[in-house]
Amino acid sequence: MTWWYRWLCRLAGVLGAVSCAISGLFNCVTIHPLNIAAGVWMIMNAFILLLCEAPFCCQFVEFANTVAEKVDRLRSWQKAVFYCGMAVIPIIMSLTLTTLLGNAIAFATGVLYGLSALGKKGDAISYARIQQQRQQADEEKLAETFEGEL
C-alpha cells in the first residue's frame, strides 16, 4: 500500500467515525428501541474506528496504542471485513436515512481497505508476457506428451 493510500484510508476512518458519532446521537433521540440500539451501536463504531485509525484522539484510553498496533498488524482484507461488518449491523437493526448516511463513510473505509487487499493493477504488457509464457509452457508440455507417445 502506498503512503498516500494509507493516509486516505485513515482519513476515511476518522471521517467515518465522526459521521457515525453524529448520526448515532441523532438516532438515539427517539422512542423506538431499535433506533436507540442502532444509535448506541453507531456511537460504539465511532469509538472503535477512532481507536483503530487515530489513537492519538483517544489519549484518555490507556490501551489505545496497544489496540492500534494490533489493528495495524491485520491484513487489509481483515480490516475491510471488520469495518464493513461494523457498519452493516446498525443498518440491519434500523433501516433509516440516518443510519444509512451515518454508516456510509465507515463502510467506504472498509471498501478502501478491501480494494487495497486486491493489490495493484498491472499493465497490459505484463499480462501479455505472462499469457505468452503460459502458452509456451503449455506447448512444451503438449510436445513432451507427443514425444512420449511416439
Coordinates of N, CA, C and O in Angstrom, one line a residue:
M1 N 0.8 -1.2 0.0 CA 0.0 0.0 0.0 C 0.9 1.2 0.0 O 1.8 1.3 0.8
T2 N 0.6 2.2 -0.8 CA 1.4 3.4 -0.9 C 1.0 4.3 0.3 O 0.0 4.1 1.0
W3 N 1.9 5.3 0.6 CA 1.7 6.1 1.7 C 0.5 7.0 1.6 O -0.3 7.2 2.6
W4 N 0.2 7.5 0.4 CA -1.0 8.3 0.3 C -2.3 7.5 0.4 O -3.3 8.0 0.9
Y5 N -2.3 6.3 0.0 CA -3.5 5.4 0.1 C -3.7 5.1 1.5 O -4.8 5.0 2.0
R6 N -2.6 4.8 2.3 CA -2.7 4.5 3.7 C -3.3 5.7 4.4 O -4.2 5.6 5.3
W7 N -2.9 7.0 4.1 CA -3.5 8.2 4.7 C -4.9 8.4 4.3 O -5.7 8.9 5.1
L8 N -5.2 8.0 3.1 CA -6.6 8.2 2.6 C -7.5 7.2 3.4 O -8.6 7.6 3.8
C9 N -7.1 6.0 3.6 CA -7.8 5.1 4.5 C -8.0 5.6 5.9 O -9.1 5.5 6.5
R10 N -6.9 6.1 6.4 CA -7.0 6.7 7.8 C -8.0 7.9 7.9 O -8.8 8.0 8.8
L11 N -7.9 8.7 6.9 CA -8.8 9.9 6.8 C -10.2 9.5 6.7 O -11.1 10.0 7.4
A12 N -10.5 8.5 5.9 CA -11.8 8.0 5.7 C -12.3 7.4 7.0 O -13.5 7.5 7.4
G13 N -11.4 6.7 7.7 CA -11.8 6.1 9.0 C -12.2 7.2 10.0 O -13.2 7.0 10.8
V14 N -11.4 8.3 10.1 CA -11.7 9.3 11.0 C -13.0 10.0 10.6 O -13.9 10.3 11.5
L15 N -13.2 10.3 9.4 CA -14.5 10.9 8.9 C -15.6 10.0 9.1 O -16.7 10.4 9.5
G16 N -15.4 8.7 8.9 CA -16.5 7.7 9.2 C -16.8 7.7 10.7 O -18.0 7.5 11.0
A17 N -15.8 7.8 11.5 CA -16.1 7.9 13.0 C -16.9 9.1 13.4 O -17.9 9.0 14.2
V18 N -16.6 10.2 12.8 CA -17.3 11.4 13.1 C -18.7 11.3 12.6 O -19.7 11.7 13.3
S19 N -18.9 10.8 11.4 CA -20.3 10.7 10.9 C -21.1 9.7 11.7 O -22.3 9.9 11.9
C20 N -20.5 8.6 12.1 CA -21.2 7.6 12.9 C -21.6 8.2 14.3 O -22.7 7.9 14.7
A21 N -20.7 9.0 14.9 CA -21.0 9.5 16.2 C -22.1 10.5 16.1 O -23.1 10.5 16.9
I22 N -22.1 11.4 15.1 CA -23.1 12.4 15.0 C -24.5 11.8 14.6 O -25.5 12.1 15.3
S23 N -24.5 10.9 13.7 CA -25.7 10.2 13.3 C -26.2 9.3 14.4 O -27.4 9.2 14.6
G24 N -25.3 8.7 15.2 CA -25.7 7.9 16.3 C -26.4 8.7 17.4 O -27.4 8.2 18.0
L25 N -25.9 9.9 17.6 CA -26.6 10.8 18.6 C -28.0 11.1 18.1 O -28.9 11.1 18.9
F26 N -28.1 11.5 16.9 CA -29.4 11.8 16.3 C -30.4 10.6 16.4 O -31.6 10.8 16.6
N27 N -29.8 9.5 16.1 CA -30.6 8.2 16.1 C -31.1 7.9 17.5 O -32.1 7.2 17.6
C28 N -30.4 8.3 18.6 CA -30.8 8.0 19.9 C -31.9 8.9 20.4 O -32.5 8.6 21.4
V29 N -32.2 9.9 19.7 CA -33.3 10.9 20.2 C -34.6 10.4 19.5 O -35.1 10.9 18.6
T30 N -35.1 9.3 20.1 CA -36.4 8.7 19.6 C -37.0 7.9 20.7 O -36.3 7.6 21.8
I31 N -38.2 7.4 20.5 CA -38.8 6.5 21.4 C -38.7 5.0 21.0 O -39.1 4.1 21.7
H32 N -38.3 4.8 19.7 CA -38.2 3.4 19.2 C -36.9 2.7 19.7 O -35.8 3.2 19.5
P33 N -37.1 1.5 20.3 CA -35.9 0.9 20.9 C -34.9 0.4 19.9 O -33.7 0.5 20.2
L34 N -35.3 0.0 18.7 CA -34.3 -0.4 17.7 C -33.5 0.8 17.2 O -32.3 0.6 16.9
N35 N -34.1 1.9 17.1 CA -33.4 3.1 16.7 C -32.3 3.5 17.7 O -31.2 3.9 17.4
I36 N -32.7 3.3 19.0 CA -31.8 3.7 20.1 C -30.7 2.7 20.1 O -29.5 3.0 20.2
A37 N -31.0 1.4 19.9 CA -29.9 0.4 19.8 C -29.0 0.6 18.7 O -27.7 0.5 18.8
A38 N -29.5 1.0 17.5 CA -28.7 1.3 16.4 C -27.8 2.5 16.6 O -26.7 2.5 16.2
G39 N -28.4 3.5 17.3 CA -27.6 4.7 17.6 C -26.5 4.4 18.6 O -25.4 4.9 18.4
V40 N -26.7 3.6 19.6 CA -25.7 3.2 20.5 C -24.6 2.4 19.8 O -23.4 2.6 20.0
W41 N -25.0 1.5 18.9 CA -24.0 0.7 18.1 C -23.2 1.7 17.2 O -22.0 1.4 17.1
M42 N -23.8 2.7 16.7 CA -23.1 3.6 15.8 C -22.1 4.4 16.6 O -21.0 4.7 16.2
I43 N -22.4 4.8 17.9 CA -21.5 5.5 18.7 C -20.3 4.6 19.1 O -19.2 5.0 19.1
M44 N -20.6 3.3 19.4 CA -19.6 2.4 19.6 C -18.7 2.2 18.4 O -17.5 2.1 18.5
N45 N -19.3 2.1 17.2 CA -18.5 2.1 16.0 C -17.6 3.2 15.8 O -16.4 3.1 15.4
A46 N -18.1 4.4 16.2 CA -17.3 5.6 16.1 C -16.0 5.5 17.0 O -14.9 5.9 16.6
F47 N -16.3 5.1 18.2 CA -15.2 4.9 19.2 C -14.1 3.9 18.7 O -12.9 4.1 18.7
I48 N -14.6 2.8 18.1 CA -13.7 1.7 17.7 C -12.9 2.2 16.4 O -11.7 2.0 16.3
L49 N -13.6 2.9 15.5 CA -12.9 3.5 14.4 C -11.8 4.5 14.8 O -10.7 4.5 14.2
L50 N -12.1 5.4 15.7 CA -11.1 6.3 16.2 C -10.0 5.6 16.9 O -8.8 6.0 16.8
L51 N -10.3 4.6 17.7 CA -9.3 3.8 18.4 C -8.4 3.1 17.4 O -7.2 3.1 17.7
C52 N -8.9 2.6 16.3 CA -8.1 1.9 15.4 C -7.3 2.8 14.4 O -6.2 2.5 14.1
E53 N -8.0 3.8 13.9 CA -7.4 4.6 12.9 C -6.6 5.9 13.4 O -5.7 6.3 12.8
A54 N -7.1 6.4 14.5 CA -6.4 7.6 15.0 C -6.3 7.5 16.6 O -7.1 8.1 17.3
P55 N -5.4 6.7 17.1 CA -5.3 6.5 18.5 C -4.9 7.8 19.3 O -5.2 7.8 20.5
F56 N -4.4 8.8 18.6 CA -4.0 10.0 19.3 C -5.2 10.8 19.7 O -5.2 11.6 20.6
C57 N -6.4 10.5 19.1 CA -7.6 11.1 19.5 C -8.2 10.5 20.8 O -9.1 11.1 21.5
C58 N -7.7 9.3 21.2 CA -8.2 8.6 22.4 C -7.1 8.5 23.4 O -6.8 7.4 23.9
Q59 N -6.4 9.6 23.7 CA -5.3 9.6 24.7 C -5.8 9.3 26.1 O -5.0 8.8 26.9
F60 N -7.0 9.5 26.4 CA -7.5 9.2 27.7 C -7.7 7.7 27.9 O -7.9 7.2 29.1
V61 N -7.7 6.9 26.9 CA -7.8 5.4 27.0 C -6.4 4.9 27.0 O -5.5 5.1 26.2
E62 N -6.1 4.1 28.1 CA -4.7 3.6 28.3 C -4.3 2.6 27.3 O -3.1 2.5 26.9
F63 N -5.2 1.8 26.8 CA -4.9 0.7 25.8 C -5.0 1.1 24.4 O -5.0 0.3 23.5
A64 N -5.2 2.4 24.1 CA -5.4 2.8 22.7 C -4.2 2.5 21.8 O -4.4 2.0 20.7
N65 N -3.0 2.8 22.2 CA -1.9 2.5 21.4 C -1.7 1.0 21.1 O -1.3 0.6 20.0
T66 N -2.0 0.2 22.1 CA -1.9 -1.3 22.0 C -2.8 -1.8 21.0 O -2.5 -2.6 20.1
V67 N -4.1 -1.3 21.1 CA -5.1 -1.7 20.1 C -4.7 -1.3 18.7 O -4.9 -2.0 17.7
A68 N -4.3 -0.1 18.5 CA -3.9 0.5 17.2 C -2.7 -0.3 16.6 O -2.7 -0.6 15.4
E69 N -1.8 -0.8 17.4 CA -0.7 -1.6 16.9 C -1.2 -2.9 16.5 O -0.7 -3.4 15.4
K70 N -2.1 -3.5 17.2 CA -2.6 -4.8 16.8 C -3.4 -4.7 15.5 O -3.4 -5.6 14.7
V71 N -4.2 -3.7 15.4 CA -5.0 -3.5 14.2 C -4.1 -3.2 13.0 O -4.4 -3.6 11.9
D72 N -3.0 -2.5 13.2 CA -2.1 -2.2 12.1 C -1.4 -3.5 11.6 O -1.0 -3.6 10.4
R73 N -1.3 -4.5 12.4 CA -0.7 -5.8 12.0 C -1.7 -6.7 11.2 O -1.3 -7.6 10.6
L74 N -3.0 -6.3 11.2 CA -4.0 -7.1 10.5 C -3.8 -6.9 9.0 O -3.3 -5.8 8.6
R75 N -4.2 -7.8 8.2 CA -4.2 -7.7 6.8 C -5.3 -6.8 6.3 O -6.3 -6.6 7.0
S76 N -5.2 -6.2 5.1 CA -6.2 -5.3 4.6 C -7.6 -5.9 4.5 O -8.6 -5.3 4.8
W77 N -7.6 -7.2 4.1 CA -8.9 -7.8 3.9 C -9.6 -8.0 5.2 O -10.9 -8.0 5.3
Q78 N -8.8 -8.3 6.3 CA -9.4 -8.4 7.6 C -10.0 -7.1 8.1 O -11.1 -7.1 8.7
K79 N -9.3 -6.0 7.9 CA -9.8 -4.7 8.3 C -11.1 -4.4 7.5 O -12.1 -3.9 8.0
A80 N -11.1 -4.8 6.2 CA -12.2 -4.5 5.3 C -13.5 -5.2 5.8 O -14.6 -4.6 6.0
V81 N -13.3 -6.5 6.2 CA -14.5 -7.3 6.7 C -14.9 -6.7 8.0 O -16.1 -6.6 8.3
F82 N -14.0 -6.4 8.9 CA -14.4 -5.8 10.2 C -15.1 -4.5 10.1 O -16.2 -4.3 10.7
Y83 N -14.6 -3.6 9.3 CA -15.2 -2.2 9.2 C -16.5 -2.3 8.5 O -17.5 -1.7 8.9
C84 N -16.6 -3.1 7.4 CA -17.9 -3.2 6.7 C -18.9 -3.9 7.6 O -20.1 -3.6 7.6
G85 N -18.5 -4.9 8.3 CA -19.4 -5.6 9.2 C -19.9 -4.7 10.3 O -21.1 -4.8 10.6
M86 N -19.1 -3.9 10.8 CA -19.5 -3.0 11.9 C -20.5 -2.0 11.3 O -21.4 -1.6 12.0
A87 N -20.3 -1.6 10.1 CA -21.2 -0.6 9.5 C -22.6 -1.1 9.1 O -23.5 -0.4 9.0
V88 N -22.6 -2.4 8.8 CA -23.9 -3.0 8.3 C -24.8 -3.3 9.4 O -26.1 -3.2 9.3
I89 N -24.3 -3.7 10.6 CA -25.2 -4.1 11.7 C -26.2 -3.0 12.1 O -27.4 -3.4 12.3
P90 N -25.9 -1.7 12.3 CA -26.9 -0.8 12.6 C -27.9 -0.6 11.5 O -29.1 -0.3 11.8
I91 N -27.5 -0.8 10.3 CA -28.5 -0.7 9.2 C -29.5 -1.8 9.2 O -30.6 -1.6 8.9
I92 N -29.0 -3.0 9.6 CA -29.9 -4.1 9.7 C -30.9 -3.9 10.9 O -32.0 -4.2 10.8
M93 N -30.4 -3.3 12.0 CA -31.2 -3.1 13.2 C -32.3 -2.1 12.8 O -33.5 -2.3 13.2
S94 N -32.0 -1.0 12.2 CA -32.9 0.1 11.9 C -32.6 0.7 10.6 O -31.6 1.5 10.5
L95 N -33.4 0.4 9.6 CA -33.1 0.9 8.2 C -33.8 2.3 8.1 O -34.9 2.4 7.8
T96 N -33.0 3.3 8.4 CA -33.4 4.7 8.3 C -32.4 5.5 7.5 O -31.2 5.0 7.3
L97 N -32.7 6.7 7.1 CA -31.8 7.5 6.4 C -30.6 7.9 7.3 O -29.5 8.0 6.8
T98 N -30.9 8.1 8.5 CA -29.8 8.5 9.5 C -28.8 7.4 9.6 O -27.6 7.6 9.6
T99 N -29.2 6.1 9.7 CA -28.3 5.0 9.8 C -27.5 4.8 8.5 O -26.3 4.5 8.5
L100 N -28.2 5.0 7.4 CA -27.6 4.8 6.1 C -26.5 5.8 5.9 O -25.4 5.5 5.5
L101 N -26.8 7.1 6.1 CA -25.9 8.2 5.8 C -24.7 8.1 6.9 O -23.6 8.5 6.6
G102 N -25.1 7.8 8.1 CA -24.1 7.8 9.2 C -23.0 6.7 9.0 O -21.9 6.9 9.3
N103 N -23.4 5.6 8.4 CA -22.5 4.4 8.3 C -21.9 4.4 6.9 O -21.1 3.5 6.6
A104 N -22.3 5.3 6.0 CA -21.8 5.2 4.6 C -20.3 5.4 4.6 O -19.6 4.6 3.9
I105 N -19.7 6.4 5.3 CA -18.3 6.6 5.2 C -17.5 5.5 6.0 O -16.4 5.1 5.5
A106 N -18.1 5.0 7.0 CA -17.4 3.9 7.7 C -17.4 2.6 6.8 O -16.4 1.9 6.8
F107 N -18.5 2.4 6.1 CA -18.5 1.3 5.1 C -17.5 1.6 4.0 O -16.8 0.7 3.5
A108 N -17.4 2.8 3.5 CA -16.4 3.2 2.5 C -15.0 2.9 3.0 O -14.1 2.6 2.1
T109 N -14.8 3.1 4.2 CA -13.4 2.8 4.8 C -13.1 1.3 4.6 O -12.0 1.0 4.2
G110 N -14.1 0.5 4.9 CA -13.9 -0.9 4.7 C -13.7 -1.3 3.2 O -12.9 -2.1 2.9
V111 N -14.4 -0.6 2.3 CA -14.2 -0.8 0.9 C -12.8 -0.4 0.5 O -12.2 -1.1 -0.3
L112 N -12.3 0.7 1.0 CA -11.0 1.2 0.6 C -9.9 0.1 1.0 O -9.0 -0.2 0.3
Y113 N -10.1 -0.4 2.3 CA -9.2 -1.4 2.7 C -9.3 -2.7 1.9 O -8.3 -3.4 1.6
G114 N -10.5 -3.0 1.5 CA -10.8 -4.2 0.6 C -10.1 -4.0 -0.7 O -9.5 -5.0 -1.3
L115 N -10.2 -2.8 -1.3 CA -9.5 -2.6 -2.6 C -8.0 -2.7 -2.5 O -7.3 -3.1 -3.4
S116 N -7.5 -2.3 -1.3 CA -6.0 -2.4 -1.2 C -5.6 -3.8 -1.0 O -4.5 -4.2 -1.4
A117 N -6.5 -4.7 -0.5 CA -6.2 -6.1 -0.4 C -6.2 -6.8 -1.8 O -5.5 -7.8 -2.0
L118 N -6.9 -6.2 -2.8 CA -6.9 -6.8 -4.1 C -5.5 -6.6 -4.8 O -5.1 -7.4 -5.6
G119 N -4.8 -5.5 -4.4 CA -3.5 -5.3 -4.9 C -3.5 -4.3 -6.1 O -4.5 -3.8 -6.5
K120 N -2.3 -4.0 -6.5 CA -2.1 -3.0 -7.6 C -2.5 -3.6 -8.9 O -2.2 -4.8 -9.2
K121 N -3.1 -2.8 -9.7 CA -3.5 -3.2 -11.0 C -2.2 -3.2 -11.9 O -1.4 -2.3 -12.0
G122 N -2.1 -4.3 -12.7 CA -0.9 -4.4 -13.6 C -1.2 -3.8 -14.9 O -2.3 -3.5 -15.3
D123 N -0.1 -3.6 -15.7 CA -0.3 -3.0 -17.0 C -0.5 -4.2 -18.0 O -0.3 -5.3 -17.8
A124 N -1.0 -3.8 -19.2 CA -1.3 -4.8 -20.2 C -0.1 -5.5 -20.7 O -0.2 -6.7 -21.1
I125 N 1.1 -4.9 -20.8 CA 2.3 -5.5 -21.3 C 2.7 -6.7 -20.3 O 3.0 -7.8 -20.8
S126 N 2.6 -6.5 -19.0 CA 2.9 -7.5 -18.1 C 2.0 -8.7 -18.2 O 2.4 -9.9 -18.2
Y127 N 0.7 -8.4 -18.4 CA -0.3 -9.5 -18.6 C 0.0 -10.3 -19.9 O -0.2 -11.5 -19.9
A128 N 0.4 -9.5 -20.9 CA 0.6 -10.2 -22.2 C 1.8 -11.1 -22.1 O 1.9 -12.2 -22.6
R129 N 2.9 -10.7 -21.4 CA 4.1 -11.5 -21.2 C 3.7 -12.8 -20.4 O 4.2 -13.9 -20.7
I130 N 2.9 -12.6 -19.3 CA 2.5 -13.8 -18.5 C 1.7 -14.8 -19.4 O 1.9 -16.0 -19.3
Q131 N 0.8 -14.2 -20.2 CA 0.0 -15.1 -21.0 C 0.9 -15.8 -22.1 O 0.7 -17.0 -22.3
Q132 N 1.8 -15.1 -22.6 CA 2.7 -15.7 -23.6 C 3.6 -16.8 -22.9 O 3.8 -17.9 -23.5
Q133 N 4.0 -16.6 -21.7 CA 4.8 -17.6 -21.0 C 4.0 -18.9 -20.7 O 4.4 -20.0 -20.8
R134 N 2.7 -18.7 -20.4 CA 1.8 -19.8 -20.1 C 1.6 -20.6 -21.4 O 1.5 -21.8 -21.3
Q135 N 1.4 -19.9 -22.5 CA 1.2 -20.6 -23.8 C 2.4 -21.4 -24.1 O 2.3 -22.5 -24.6
Q136 N 3.6 -20.8 -24.0 CA 4.8 -21.5 -24.3 C 5.0 -22.8 -23.4 O 5.3 -23.9 -23.9
A137 N 4.6 -22.6 -22.1 CA 4.7 -23.8 -21.2 C 3.7 -24.9 -21.6 O 4.1 -26.1 -21.6
D138 N 2.5 -24.5 -22.0 CA 1.5 -25.4 -22.4 C 1.9 -26.1 -23.7 O 1.7 -27.4 -23.8
E139 N 2.5 -25.4 -24.6 CA 3.0 -26.0 -25.9 C 4.1 -27.0 -25.6 O 4.2 -28.1 -26.2
E140 N 5.0 -26.7 -24.7 CA 6.1 -27.6 -24.3 C 5.6 -28.8 -23.7 O 6.1 -29.9 -24.0
K141 N 4.6 -28.7 -22.8 CA 4.0 -29.9 -22.2 C 3.3 -30.8 -23.2 O 3.4 -32.0 -23.2
L142 N 2.7 -30.1 -24.2 CA 2.0 -30.9 -25.2 C 3.0 -31.6 -26.1 O 2.8 -32.8 -26.5
A143 N 4.1 -30.9 -26.5 CA 5.1 -31.5 -27.3 C 5.8 -32.7 -26.5 O 6.1 -33.8 -27.2
E144 N 6.0 -32.6 -25.2 CA 6.5 -33.7 -24.5 C 5.6 -34.9 -24.5 O 6.1 -36.1 -24.5
T145 N 4.3 -34.7 -24.4 CA 3.4 -35.8 -24.4 C 3.4 -36.5 -25.7 O 3.3 -37.7 -25.8
F146 N 3.5 -35.7 -26.8 CA 3.5 -36.3 -28.1 C 4.8 -37.2 -28.3 O 4.8 -38.2 -28.9
E147 N 5.9 -36.6 -27.8 CA 7.2 -37.3 -27.9 C 7.2 -38.6 -27.1 O 7.7 -39.6 -27.5
G148 N 6.5 -38.6 -26.0 CA 6.4 -39.8 -25.1 C 5.5 -40.9 -25.8 O 5.7 -42.0 -25.5
E149 N 4.6 -40.5 -26.6 CA 3.7 -41.5 -27.3 C 4.4 -42.1 -28.4 O 4.1 -43.2 -28.8
L150 N 5.3 -41.4 -29.1 CA 6.0 -41.9 -30.3 C 7.1 -42.8 -29.9 O 7.4 -43.8 -29.9

